[in-house]
PDB file of C-alpha atoms in Angstrom:
ATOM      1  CA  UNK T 245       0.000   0.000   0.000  1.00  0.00           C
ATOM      2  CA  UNK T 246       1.479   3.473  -0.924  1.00  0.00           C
ATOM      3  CA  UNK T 247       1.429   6.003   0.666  1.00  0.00           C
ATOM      4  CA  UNK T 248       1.183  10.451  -0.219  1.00  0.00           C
ATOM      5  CA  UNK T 249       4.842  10.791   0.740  1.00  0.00           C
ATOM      6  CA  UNK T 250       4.826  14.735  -0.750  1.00  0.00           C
ATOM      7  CA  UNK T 251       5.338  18.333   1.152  1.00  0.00           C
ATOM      8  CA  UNK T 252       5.816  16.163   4.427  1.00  0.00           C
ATOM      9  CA  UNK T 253       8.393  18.756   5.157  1.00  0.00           C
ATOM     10  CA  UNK T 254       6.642  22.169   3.853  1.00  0.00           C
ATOM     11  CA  UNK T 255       3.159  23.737   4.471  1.00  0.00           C
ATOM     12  CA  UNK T 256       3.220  25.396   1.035  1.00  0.00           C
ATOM     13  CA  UNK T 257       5.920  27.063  -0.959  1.00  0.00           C
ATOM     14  CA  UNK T 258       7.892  28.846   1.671  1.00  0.00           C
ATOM     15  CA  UNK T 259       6.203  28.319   4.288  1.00  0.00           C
ATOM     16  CA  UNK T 260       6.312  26.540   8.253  1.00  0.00           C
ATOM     17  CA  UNK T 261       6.628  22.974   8.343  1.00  0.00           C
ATOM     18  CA  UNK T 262       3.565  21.525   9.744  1.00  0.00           C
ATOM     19  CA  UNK T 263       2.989  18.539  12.164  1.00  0.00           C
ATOM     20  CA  UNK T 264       0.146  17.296   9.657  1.00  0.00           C
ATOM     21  CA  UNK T 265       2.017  17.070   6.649  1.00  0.00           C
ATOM     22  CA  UNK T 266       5.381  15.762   8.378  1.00  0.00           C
ATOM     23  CA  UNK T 267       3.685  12.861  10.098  1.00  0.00           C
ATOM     24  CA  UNK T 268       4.475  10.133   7.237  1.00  0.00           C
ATOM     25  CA  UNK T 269       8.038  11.620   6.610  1.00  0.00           C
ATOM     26  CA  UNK T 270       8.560  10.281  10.559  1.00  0.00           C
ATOM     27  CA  UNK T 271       6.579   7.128  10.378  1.00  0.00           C
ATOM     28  CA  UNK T 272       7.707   5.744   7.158  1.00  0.00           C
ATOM     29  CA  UNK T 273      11.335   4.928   7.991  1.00  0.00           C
ATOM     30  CA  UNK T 274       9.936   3.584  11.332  1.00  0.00           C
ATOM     31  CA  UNK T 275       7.542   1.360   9.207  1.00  0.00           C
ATOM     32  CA  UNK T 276      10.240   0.252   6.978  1.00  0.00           C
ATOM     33  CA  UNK T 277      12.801  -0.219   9.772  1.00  0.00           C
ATOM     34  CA  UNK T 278      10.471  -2.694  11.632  1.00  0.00           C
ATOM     35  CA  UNK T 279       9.334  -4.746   8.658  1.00  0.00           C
ATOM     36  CA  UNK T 280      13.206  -5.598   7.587  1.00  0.00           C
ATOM     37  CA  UNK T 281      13.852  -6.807  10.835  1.00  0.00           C
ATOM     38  CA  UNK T 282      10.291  -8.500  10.976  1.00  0.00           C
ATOM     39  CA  UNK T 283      11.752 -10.282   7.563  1.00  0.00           C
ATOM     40  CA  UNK T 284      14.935 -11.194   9.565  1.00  0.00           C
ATOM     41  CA  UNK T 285      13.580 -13.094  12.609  1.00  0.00           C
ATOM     42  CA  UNK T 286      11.506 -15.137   9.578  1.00  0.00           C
ATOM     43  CA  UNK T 287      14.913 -15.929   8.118  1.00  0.00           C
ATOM     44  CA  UNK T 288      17.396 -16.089  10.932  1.00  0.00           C
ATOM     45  CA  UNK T 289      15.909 -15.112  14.412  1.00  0.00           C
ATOM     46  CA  UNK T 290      19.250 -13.565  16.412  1.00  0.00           C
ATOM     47  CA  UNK T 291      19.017 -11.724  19.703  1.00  0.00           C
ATOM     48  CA  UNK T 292      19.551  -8.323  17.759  1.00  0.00           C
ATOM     49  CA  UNK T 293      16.854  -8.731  15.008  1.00  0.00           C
ATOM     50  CA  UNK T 294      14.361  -9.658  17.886  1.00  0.00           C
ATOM     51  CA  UNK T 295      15.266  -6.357  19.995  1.00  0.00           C
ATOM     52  CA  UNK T 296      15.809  -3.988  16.786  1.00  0.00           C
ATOM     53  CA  UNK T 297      11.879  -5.426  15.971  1.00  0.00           C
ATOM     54  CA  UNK T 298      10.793  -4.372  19.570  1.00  0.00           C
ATOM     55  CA  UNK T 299      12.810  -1.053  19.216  1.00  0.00           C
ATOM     56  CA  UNK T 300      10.959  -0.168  15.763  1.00  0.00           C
ATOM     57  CA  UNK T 301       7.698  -0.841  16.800  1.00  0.00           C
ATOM     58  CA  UNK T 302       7.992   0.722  20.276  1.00  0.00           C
ATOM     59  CA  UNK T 303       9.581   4.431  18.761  1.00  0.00           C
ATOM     60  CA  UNK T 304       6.223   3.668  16.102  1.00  0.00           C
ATOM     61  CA  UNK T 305       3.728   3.330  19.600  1.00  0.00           C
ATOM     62  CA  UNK T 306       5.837   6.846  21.182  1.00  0.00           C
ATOM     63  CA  UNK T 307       5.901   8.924  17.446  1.00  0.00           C
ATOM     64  CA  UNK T 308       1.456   7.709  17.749  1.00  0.00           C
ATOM     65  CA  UNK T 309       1.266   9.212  21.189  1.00  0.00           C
ATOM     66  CA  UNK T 310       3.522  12.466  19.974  1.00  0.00           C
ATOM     67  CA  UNK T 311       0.384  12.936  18.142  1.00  0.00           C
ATOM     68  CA  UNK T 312      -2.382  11.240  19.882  1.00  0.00           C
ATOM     69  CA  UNK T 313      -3.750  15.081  20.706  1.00  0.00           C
ATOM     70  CA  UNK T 314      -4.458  15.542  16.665  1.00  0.00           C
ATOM     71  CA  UNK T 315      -6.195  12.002  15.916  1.00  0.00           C
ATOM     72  CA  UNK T 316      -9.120  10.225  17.117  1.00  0.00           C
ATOM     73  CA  UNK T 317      -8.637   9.362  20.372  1.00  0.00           C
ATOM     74  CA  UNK T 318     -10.206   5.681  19.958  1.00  0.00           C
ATOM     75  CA  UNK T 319      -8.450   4.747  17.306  1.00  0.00           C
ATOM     76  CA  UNK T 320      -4.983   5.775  18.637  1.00  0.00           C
ATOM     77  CA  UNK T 321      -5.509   3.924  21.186  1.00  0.00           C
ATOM     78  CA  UNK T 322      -6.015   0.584  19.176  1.00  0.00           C
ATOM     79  CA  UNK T 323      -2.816   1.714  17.228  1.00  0.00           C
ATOM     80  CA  UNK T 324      -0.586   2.187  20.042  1.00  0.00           C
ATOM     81  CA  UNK T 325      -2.022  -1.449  21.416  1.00  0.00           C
ATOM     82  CA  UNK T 326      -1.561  -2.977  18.583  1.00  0.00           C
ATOM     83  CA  UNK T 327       2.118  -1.927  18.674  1.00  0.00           C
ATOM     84  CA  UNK T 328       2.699  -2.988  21.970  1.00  0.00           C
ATOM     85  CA  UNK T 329       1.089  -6.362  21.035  1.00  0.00           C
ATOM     86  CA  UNK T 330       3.383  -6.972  17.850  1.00  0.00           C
ATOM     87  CA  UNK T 331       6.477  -6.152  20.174  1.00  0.00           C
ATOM     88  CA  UNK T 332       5.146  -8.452  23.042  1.00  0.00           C
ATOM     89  CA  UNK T 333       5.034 -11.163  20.561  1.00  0.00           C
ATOM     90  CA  UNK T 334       8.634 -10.541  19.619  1.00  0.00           C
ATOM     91  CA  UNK T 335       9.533  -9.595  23.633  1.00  0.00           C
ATOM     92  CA  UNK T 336       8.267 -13.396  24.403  1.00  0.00           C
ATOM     93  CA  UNK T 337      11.293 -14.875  22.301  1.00  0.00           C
ATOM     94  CA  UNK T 338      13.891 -11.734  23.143  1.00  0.00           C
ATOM     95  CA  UNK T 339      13.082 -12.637  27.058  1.00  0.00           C
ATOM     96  CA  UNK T 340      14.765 -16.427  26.682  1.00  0.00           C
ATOM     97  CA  UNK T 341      17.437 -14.684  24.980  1.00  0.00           C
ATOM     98  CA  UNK T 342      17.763 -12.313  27.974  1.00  0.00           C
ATOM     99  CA  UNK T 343      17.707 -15.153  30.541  1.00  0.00           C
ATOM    100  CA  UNK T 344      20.519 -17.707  28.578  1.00  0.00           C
ATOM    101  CA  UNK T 345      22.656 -14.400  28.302  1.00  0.00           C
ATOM    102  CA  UNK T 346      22.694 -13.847  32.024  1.00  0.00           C
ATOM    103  CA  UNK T 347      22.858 -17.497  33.046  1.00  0.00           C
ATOM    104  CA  UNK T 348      25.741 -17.679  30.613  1.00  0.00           C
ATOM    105  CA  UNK T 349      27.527 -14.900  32.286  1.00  0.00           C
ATOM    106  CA  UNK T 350      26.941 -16.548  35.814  1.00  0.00           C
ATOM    107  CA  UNK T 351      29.020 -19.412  34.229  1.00  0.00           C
ATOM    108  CA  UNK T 352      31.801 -17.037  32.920  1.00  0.00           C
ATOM    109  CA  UNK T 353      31.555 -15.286  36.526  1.00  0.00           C
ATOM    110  CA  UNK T 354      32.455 -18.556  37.977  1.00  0.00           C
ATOM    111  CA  UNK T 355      35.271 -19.680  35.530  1.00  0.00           C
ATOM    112  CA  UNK T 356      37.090 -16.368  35.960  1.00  0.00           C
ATOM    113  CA  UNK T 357      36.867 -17.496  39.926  1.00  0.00           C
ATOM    114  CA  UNK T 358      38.812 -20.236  38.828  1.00  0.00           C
ATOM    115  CA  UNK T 359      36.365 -23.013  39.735  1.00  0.00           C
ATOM    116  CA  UNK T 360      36.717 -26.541  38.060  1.00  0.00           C
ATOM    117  CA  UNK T 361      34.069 -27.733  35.794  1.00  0.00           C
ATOM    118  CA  UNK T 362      32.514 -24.646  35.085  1.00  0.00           C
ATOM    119  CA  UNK T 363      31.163 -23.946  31.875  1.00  0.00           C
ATOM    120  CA  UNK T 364      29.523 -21.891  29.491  1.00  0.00           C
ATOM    121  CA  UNK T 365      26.504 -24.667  28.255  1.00  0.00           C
ATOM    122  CA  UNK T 366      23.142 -23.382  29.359  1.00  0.00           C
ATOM    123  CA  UNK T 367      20.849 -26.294  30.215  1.00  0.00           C
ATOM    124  CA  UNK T 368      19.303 -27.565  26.410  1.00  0.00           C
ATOM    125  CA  UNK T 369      15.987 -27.760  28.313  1.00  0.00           C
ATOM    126  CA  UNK T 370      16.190 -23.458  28.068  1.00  0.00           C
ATOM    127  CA  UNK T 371      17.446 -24.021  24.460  1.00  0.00           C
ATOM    128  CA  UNK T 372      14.897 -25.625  23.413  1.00  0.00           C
ATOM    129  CA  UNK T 373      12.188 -23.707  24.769  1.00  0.00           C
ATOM    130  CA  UNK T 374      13.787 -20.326  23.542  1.00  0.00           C
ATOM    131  CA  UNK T 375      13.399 -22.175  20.295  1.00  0.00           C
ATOM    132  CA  UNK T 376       9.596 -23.014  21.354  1.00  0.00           C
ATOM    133  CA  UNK T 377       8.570 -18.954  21.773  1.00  0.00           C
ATOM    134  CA  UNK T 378      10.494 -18.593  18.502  1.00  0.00           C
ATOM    135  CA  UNK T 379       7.939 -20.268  16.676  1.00  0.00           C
ATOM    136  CA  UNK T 380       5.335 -19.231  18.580  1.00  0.00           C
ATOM    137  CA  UNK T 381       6.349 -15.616  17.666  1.00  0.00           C
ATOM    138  CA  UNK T 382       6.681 -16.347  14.514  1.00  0.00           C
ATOM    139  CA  UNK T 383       3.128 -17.376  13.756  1.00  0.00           C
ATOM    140  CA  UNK T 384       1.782 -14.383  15.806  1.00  0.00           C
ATOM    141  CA  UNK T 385       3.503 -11.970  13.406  1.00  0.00           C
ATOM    142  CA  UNK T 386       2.608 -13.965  10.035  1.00  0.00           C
ATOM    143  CA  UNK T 387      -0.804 -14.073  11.458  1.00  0.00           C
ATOM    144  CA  UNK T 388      -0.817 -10.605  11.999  1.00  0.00           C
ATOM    145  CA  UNK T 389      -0.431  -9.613   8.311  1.00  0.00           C
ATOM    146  CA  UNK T 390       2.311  -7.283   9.835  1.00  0.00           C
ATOM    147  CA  UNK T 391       3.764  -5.780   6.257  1.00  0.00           C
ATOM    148  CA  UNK T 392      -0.177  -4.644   5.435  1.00  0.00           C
ATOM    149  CA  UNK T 393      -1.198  -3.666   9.513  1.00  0.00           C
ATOM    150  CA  UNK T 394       1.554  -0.829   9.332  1.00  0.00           C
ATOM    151  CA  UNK T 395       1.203   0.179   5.700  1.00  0.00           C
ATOM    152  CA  UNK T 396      -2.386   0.374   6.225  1.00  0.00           C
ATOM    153  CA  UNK T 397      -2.004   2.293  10.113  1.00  0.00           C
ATOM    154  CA  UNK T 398       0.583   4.845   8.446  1.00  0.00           C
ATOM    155  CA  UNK T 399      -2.045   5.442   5.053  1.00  0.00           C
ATOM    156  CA  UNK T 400      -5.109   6.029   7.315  1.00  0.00           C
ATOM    157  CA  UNK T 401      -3.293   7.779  10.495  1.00  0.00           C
ATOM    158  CA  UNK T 402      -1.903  10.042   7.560  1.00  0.00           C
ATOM    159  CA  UNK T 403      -5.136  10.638   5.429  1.00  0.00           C
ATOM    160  CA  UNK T 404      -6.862  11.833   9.146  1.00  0.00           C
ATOM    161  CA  UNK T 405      -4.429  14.146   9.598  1.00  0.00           C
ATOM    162  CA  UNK T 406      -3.946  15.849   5.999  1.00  0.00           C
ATOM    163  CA  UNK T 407      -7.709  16.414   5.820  1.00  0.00           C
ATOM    164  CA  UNK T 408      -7.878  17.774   9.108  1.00  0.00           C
ATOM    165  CA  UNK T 409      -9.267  21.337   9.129  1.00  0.00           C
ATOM    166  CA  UNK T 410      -7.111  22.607  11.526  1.00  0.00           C
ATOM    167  CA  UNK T 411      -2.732  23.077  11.047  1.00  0.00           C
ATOM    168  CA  UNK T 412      -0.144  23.510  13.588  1.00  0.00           C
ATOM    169  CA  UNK T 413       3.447  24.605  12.908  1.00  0.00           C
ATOM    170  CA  UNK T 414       5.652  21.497  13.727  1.00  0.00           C
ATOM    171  CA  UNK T 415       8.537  23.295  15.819  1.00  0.00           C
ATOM    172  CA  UNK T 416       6.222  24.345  18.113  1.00  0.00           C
ATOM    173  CA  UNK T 417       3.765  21.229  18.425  1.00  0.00           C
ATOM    174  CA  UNK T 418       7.448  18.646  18.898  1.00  0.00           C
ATOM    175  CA  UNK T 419       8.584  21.526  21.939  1.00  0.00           C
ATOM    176  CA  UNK T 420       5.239  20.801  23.430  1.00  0.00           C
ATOM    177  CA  UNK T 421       5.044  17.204  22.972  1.00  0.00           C
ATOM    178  CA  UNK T 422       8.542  17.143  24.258  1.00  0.00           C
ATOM    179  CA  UNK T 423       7.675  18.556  27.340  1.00  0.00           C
ATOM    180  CA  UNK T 424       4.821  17.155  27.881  1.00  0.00           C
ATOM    181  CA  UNK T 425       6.871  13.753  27.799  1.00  0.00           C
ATOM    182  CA  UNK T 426       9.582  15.028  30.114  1.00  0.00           C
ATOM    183  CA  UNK T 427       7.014  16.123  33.183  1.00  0.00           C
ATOM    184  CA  UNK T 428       5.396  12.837  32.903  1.00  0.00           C
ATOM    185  CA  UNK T 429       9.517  11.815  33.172  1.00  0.00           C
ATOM    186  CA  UNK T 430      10.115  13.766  35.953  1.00  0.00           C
ATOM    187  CA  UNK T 431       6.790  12.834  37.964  1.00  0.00           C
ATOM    188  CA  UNK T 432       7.553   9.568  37.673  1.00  0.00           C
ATOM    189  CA  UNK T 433      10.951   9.963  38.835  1.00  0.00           C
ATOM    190  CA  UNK T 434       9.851  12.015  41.520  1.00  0.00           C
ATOM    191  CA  UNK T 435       7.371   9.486  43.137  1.00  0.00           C
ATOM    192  CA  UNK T 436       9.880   6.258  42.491  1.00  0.00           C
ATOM    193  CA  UNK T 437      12.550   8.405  44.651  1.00  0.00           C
ATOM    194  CA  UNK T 438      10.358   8.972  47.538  1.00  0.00           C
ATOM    195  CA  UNK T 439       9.042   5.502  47.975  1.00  0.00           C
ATOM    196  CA  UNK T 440      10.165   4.371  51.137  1.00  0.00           C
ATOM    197  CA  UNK T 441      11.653   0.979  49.375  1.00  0.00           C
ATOM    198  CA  UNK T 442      12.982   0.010  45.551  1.00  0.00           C
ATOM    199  CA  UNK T 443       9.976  -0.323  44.507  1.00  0.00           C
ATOM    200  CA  UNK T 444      10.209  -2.158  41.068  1.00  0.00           C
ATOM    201  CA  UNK T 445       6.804  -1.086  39.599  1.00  0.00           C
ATOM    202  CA  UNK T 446       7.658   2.787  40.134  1.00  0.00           C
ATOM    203  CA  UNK T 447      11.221   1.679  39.206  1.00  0.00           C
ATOM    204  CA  UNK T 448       9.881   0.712  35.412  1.00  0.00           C
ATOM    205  CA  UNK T 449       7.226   3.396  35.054  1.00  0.00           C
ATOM    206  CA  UNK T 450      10.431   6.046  35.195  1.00  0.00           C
ATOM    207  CA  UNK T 451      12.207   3.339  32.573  1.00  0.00           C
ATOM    208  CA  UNK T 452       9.180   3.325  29.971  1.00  0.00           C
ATOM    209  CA  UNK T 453       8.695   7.155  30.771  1.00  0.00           C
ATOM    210  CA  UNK T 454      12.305   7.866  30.189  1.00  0.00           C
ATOM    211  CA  UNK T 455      12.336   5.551  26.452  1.00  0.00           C
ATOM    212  CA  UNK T 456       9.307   7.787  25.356  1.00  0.00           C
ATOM    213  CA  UNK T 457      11.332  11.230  25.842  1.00  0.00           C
ATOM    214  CA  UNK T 458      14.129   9.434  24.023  1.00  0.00           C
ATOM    215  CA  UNK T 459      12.285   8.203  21.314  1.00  0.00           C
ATOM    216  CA  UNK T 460      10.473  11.764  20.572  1.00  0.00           C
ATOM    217  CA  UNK T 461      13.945  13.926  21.176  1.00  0.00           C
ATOM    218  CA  UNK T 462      15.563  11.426  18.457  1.00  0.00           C
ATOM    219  CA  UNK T 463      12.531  11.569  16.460  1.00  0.00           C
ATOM    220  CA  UNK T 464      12.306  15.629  16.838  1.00  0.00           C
ATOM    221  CA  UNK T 465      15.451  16.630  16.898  1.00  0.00           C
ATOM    222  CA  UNK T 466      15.915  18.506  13.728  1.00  0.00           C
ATOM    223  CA  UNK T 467      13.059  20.726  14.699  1.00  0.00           C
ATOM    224  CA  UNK T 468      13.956  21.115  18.367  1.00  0.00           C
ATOM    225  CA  UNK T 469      15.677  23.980  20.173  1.00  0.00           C
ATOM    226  CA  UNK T 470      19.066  21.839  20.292  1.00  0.00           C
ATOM    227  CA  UNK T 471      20.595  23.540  23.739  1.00  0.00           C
ATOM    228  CA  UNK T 472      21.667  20.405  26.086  1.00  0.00           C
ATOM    229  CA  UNK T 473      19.808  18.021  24.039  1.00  0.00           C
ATOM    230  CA  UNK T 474      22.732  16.210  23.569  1.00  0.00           C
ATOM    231  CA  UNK T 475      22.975  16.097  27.230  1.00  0.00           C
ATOM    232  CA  UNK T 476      20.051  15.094  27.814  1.00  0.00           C
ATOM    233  CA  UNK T 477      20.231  12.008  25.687  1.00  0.00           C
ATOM    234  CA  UNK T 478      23.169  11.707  27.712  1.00  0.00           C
ATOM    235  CA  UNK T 479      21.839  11.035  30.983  1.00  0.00           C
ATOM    236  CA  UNK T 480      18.712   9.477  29.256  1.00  0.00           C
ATOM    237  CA  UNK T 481      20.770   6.844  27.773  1.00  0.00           C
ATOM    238  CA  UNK T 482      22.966   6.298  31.258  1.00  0.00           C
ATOM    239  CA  UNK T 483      19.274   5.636  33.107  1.00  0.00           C
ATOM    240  CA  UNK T 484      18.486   3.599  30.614  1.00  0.00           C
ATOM    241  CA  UNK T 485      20.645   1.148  30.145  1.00  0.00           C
ATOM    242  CA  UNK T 486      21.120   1.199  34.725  1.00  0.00           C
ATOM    243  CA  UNK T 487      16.786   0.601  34.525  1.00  0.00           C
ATOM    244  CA  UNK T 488      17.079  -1.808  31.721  1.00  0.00           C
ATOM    245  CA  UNK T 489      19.462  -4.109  33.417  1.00  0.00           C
ATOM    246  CA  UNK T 490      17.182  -4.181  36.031  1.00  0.00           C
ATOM    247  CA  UNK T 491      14.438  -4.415  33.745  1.00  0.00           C
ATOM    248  CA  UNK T 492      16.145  -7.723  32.237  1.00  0.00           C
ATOM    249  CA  UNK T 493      17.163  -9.011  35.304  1.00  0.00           C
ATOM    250  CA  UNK T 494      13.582  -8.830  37.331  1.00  0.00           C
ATOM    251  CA  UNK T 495      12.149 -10.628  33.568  1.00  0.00           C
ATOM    252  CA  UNK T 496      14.349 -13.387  33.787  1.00  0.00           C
ATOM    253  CA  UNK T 497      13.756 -14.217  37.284  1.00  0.00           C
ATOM    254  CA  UNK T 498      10.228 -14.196  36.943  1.00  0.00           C
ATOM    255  CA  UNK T 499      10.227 -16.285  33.349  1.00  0.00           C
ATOM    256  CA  UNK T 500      12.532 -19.091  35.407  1.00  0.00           C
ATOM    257  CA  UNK T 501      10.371 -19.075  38.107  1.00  0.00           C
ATOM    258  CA  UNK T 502       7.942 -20.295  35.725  1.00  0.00           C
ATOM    259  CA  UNK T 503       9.842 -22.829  34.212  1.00  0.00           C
ATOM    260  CA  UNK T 504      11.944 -24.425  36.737  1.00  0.00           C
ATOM    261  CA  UNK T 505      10.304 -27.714  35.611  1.00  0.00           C
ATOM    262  CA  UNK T 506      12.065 -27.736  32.808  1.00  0.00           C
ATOM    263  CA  UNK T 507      15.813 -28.272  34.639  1.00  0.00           C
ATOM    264  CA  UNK T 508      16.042 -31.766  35.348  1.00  0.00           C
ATOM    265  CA  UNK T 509      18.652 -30.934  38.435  1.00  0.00           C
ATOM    266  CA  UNK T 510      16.456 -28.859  41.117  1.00  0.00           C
ATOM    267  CA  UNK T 511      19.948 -27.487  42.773  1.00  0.00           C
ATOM    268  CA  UNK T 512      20.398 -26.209  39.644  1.00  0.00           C
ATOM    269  CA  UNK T 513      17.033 -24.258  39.267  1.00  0.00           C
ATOM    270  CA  UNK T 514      17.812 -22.957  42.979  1.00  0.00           C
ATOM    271  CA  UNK T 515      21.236 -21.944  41.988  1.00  0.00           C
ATOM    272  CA  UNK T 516      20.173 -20.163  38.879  1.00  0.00           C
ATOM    273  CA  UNK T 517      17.516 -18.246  40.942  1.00  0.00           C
ATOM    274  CA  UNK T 518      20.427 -16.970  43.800  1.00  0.00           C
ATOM    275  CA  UNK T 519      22.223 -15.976  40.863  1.00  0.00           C
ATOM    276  CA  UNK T 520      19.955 -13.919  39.729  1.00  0.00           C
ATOM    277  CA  UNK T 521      18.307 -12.225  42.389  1.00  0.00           C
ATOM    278  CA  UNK T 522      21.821 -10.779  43.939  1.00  0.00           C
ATOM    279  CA  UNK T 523      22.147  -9.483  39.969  1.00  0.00           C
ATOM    280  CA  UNK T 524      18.652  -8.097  40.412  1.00  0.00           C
ATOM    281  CA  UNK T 525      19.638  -6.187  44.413  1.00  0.00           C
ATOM    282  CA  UNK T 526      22.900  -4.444  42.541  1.00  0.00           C
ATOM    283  CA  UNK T 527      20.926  -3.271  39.910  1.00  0.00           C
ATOM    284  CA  UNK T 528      17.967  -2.031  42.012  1.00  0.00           C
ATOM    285  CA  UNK T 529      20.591  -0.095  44.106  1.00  0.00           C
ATOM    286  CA  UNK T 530      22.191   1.367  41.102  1.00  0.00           C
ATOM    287  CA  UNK T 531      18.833   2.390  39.861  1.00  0.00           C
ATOM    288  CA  UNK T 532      18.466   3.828  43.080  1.00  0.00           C
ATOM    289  CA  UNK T 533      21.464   5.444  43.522  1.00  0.00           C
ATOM    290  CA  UNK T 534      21.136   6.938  39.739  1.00  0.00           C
ATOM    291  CA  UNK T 535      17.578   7.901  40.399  1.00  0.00           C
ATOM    292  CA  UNK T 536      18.412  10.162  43.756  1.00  0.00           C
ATOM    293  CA  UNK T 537      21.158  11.692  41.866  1.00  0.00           C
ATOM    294  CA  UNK T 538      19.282  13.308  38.884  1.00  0.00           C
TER     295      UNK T 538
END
């Protein structure tokens, strides 16, 4: 399905950029980005291919709320689910990646303390059920019709917006949208510092709130007033990666939890779960510690 891919950039001759018109000039690459790596789970399903996937259609779900305030509320709302549900389907495989990653680095942790016997073989029962969500995401995203779902939300989301009666100037509506992202940051962060424990749901609001000012400064950014946006990203990218260890970490020990029928050695199981859960206390108290200091 093609879409009107002309003046995205320009009202008219000479004039303002406008957020209507610019809309599929964002989306498109966004679009096109996700489907390649859609194409290369199909053909050879590697950690990075699953997370690039999630990426894609998680900057599409933030660049749909930029605008949510000039589209139909209802259907915004299905488009931003239906987002979240194709990178769910692709998070169910990218979470057994997550969890053979860090049980393969408890095995490197205890050959560099010089322990015999040690390896780095995860358990083939996780192998093989990594390999089971693979093909489970799979058929969610064939069945999904993916390629025509984000042709067709980026032709219709686009068509509402051209036709609407009403323009604004694009530097102006990002700066707003901008901020409006960064005080739902900073309320978030505001109420996960105060809680009188690490408290891992306020912990991951600030995460998800902090990816959706990320996404829309990297999205905006040619439009934006560029003092200490650099910066920002900066210390965006520092929380992130602190939160998203966590993030990982708090995953994998519920997605074991779940599965420790699959390890034929209980001590194992057990030993796999200590593991994890001192990973998960240092990165809660690094989250902490990062949190208190912005």
């Amino acid at each position: 399905m093609k879409h009107d891919d002309r003046a995205h950039d320009v009202a008219d001759s000479g004039g303002e950029a406008q957020a209507e018109s610019t809309f599929a000039a964002l989306a498109a690459p966004l679009v096109d980005e996700a489907l390649s790596h859609n194409a290369s789970i199909h053909a050879d399903a590697s950690p990075e291919s699953l997370h690039q996937l999630r990426v894609a259609l998680r900057r599409l779900r933030s660049l749909w709320w930029a605008y949510g305030p000039l589209l139909d509320r209802q259907e915004n709302t299905r488009q931003r689910a239906l987002y979240r549900f194709l990178a769910d389907a692709a998070g169910k495989t990218r979470d057994w990646d997550i969890l053979l990653e860090l049980l393969a680095g408890e095995k490197n942790e205890t050959n560099e303390n010089g322990e015999e016997g040690a390896t780095c073989v995860t358990p083939a029962c996780l192998r093989e059920a990594r390999e089971r969500a693979l093909a489970a995401s799979r058929e969610t995203l064939v069945n999904a019709d993916i390629r025509n779902v984000l042709h067709g939300a980026l032709a219709s989301t686009s068509k509402e917006l051209n036709t609407a009666p009403e323009r604004h100037a694009l530097q102006k509506f990002a700066a707003k949208r901008v901020r409006a992202a960064e005080k739902s940051l900073r309320k978030r962060m505001r109420t996960a510092s105060r809680a009188k424990r690490a408290d891992y749901d306020l912990l991951h609001d600030v995460r998800k709130a902090g990816k959706k000012v990320r996404y829309l400064i990297e999205l905006f950014g040619p439009v934006l007033d560029d003092v200490g946006q650099d910066q920002t990203l900066k210390r965006l990218k520092k929380l992130q990666q602190c939160f998203g260890e966590l993030n990982d970490v708090t995953a994998s020990i519920a997605l074991l939890r779940e599965n420790t029928s699959l390890f034929a050695d209980e001590t194992e199981a057990h030993a796999a779960l200590v593991f994890l859960k001192e990973r998960r206390k240092a990165c809660r108290r690094e989250a902490v510690r990062l949190l208190r200091e912005a």
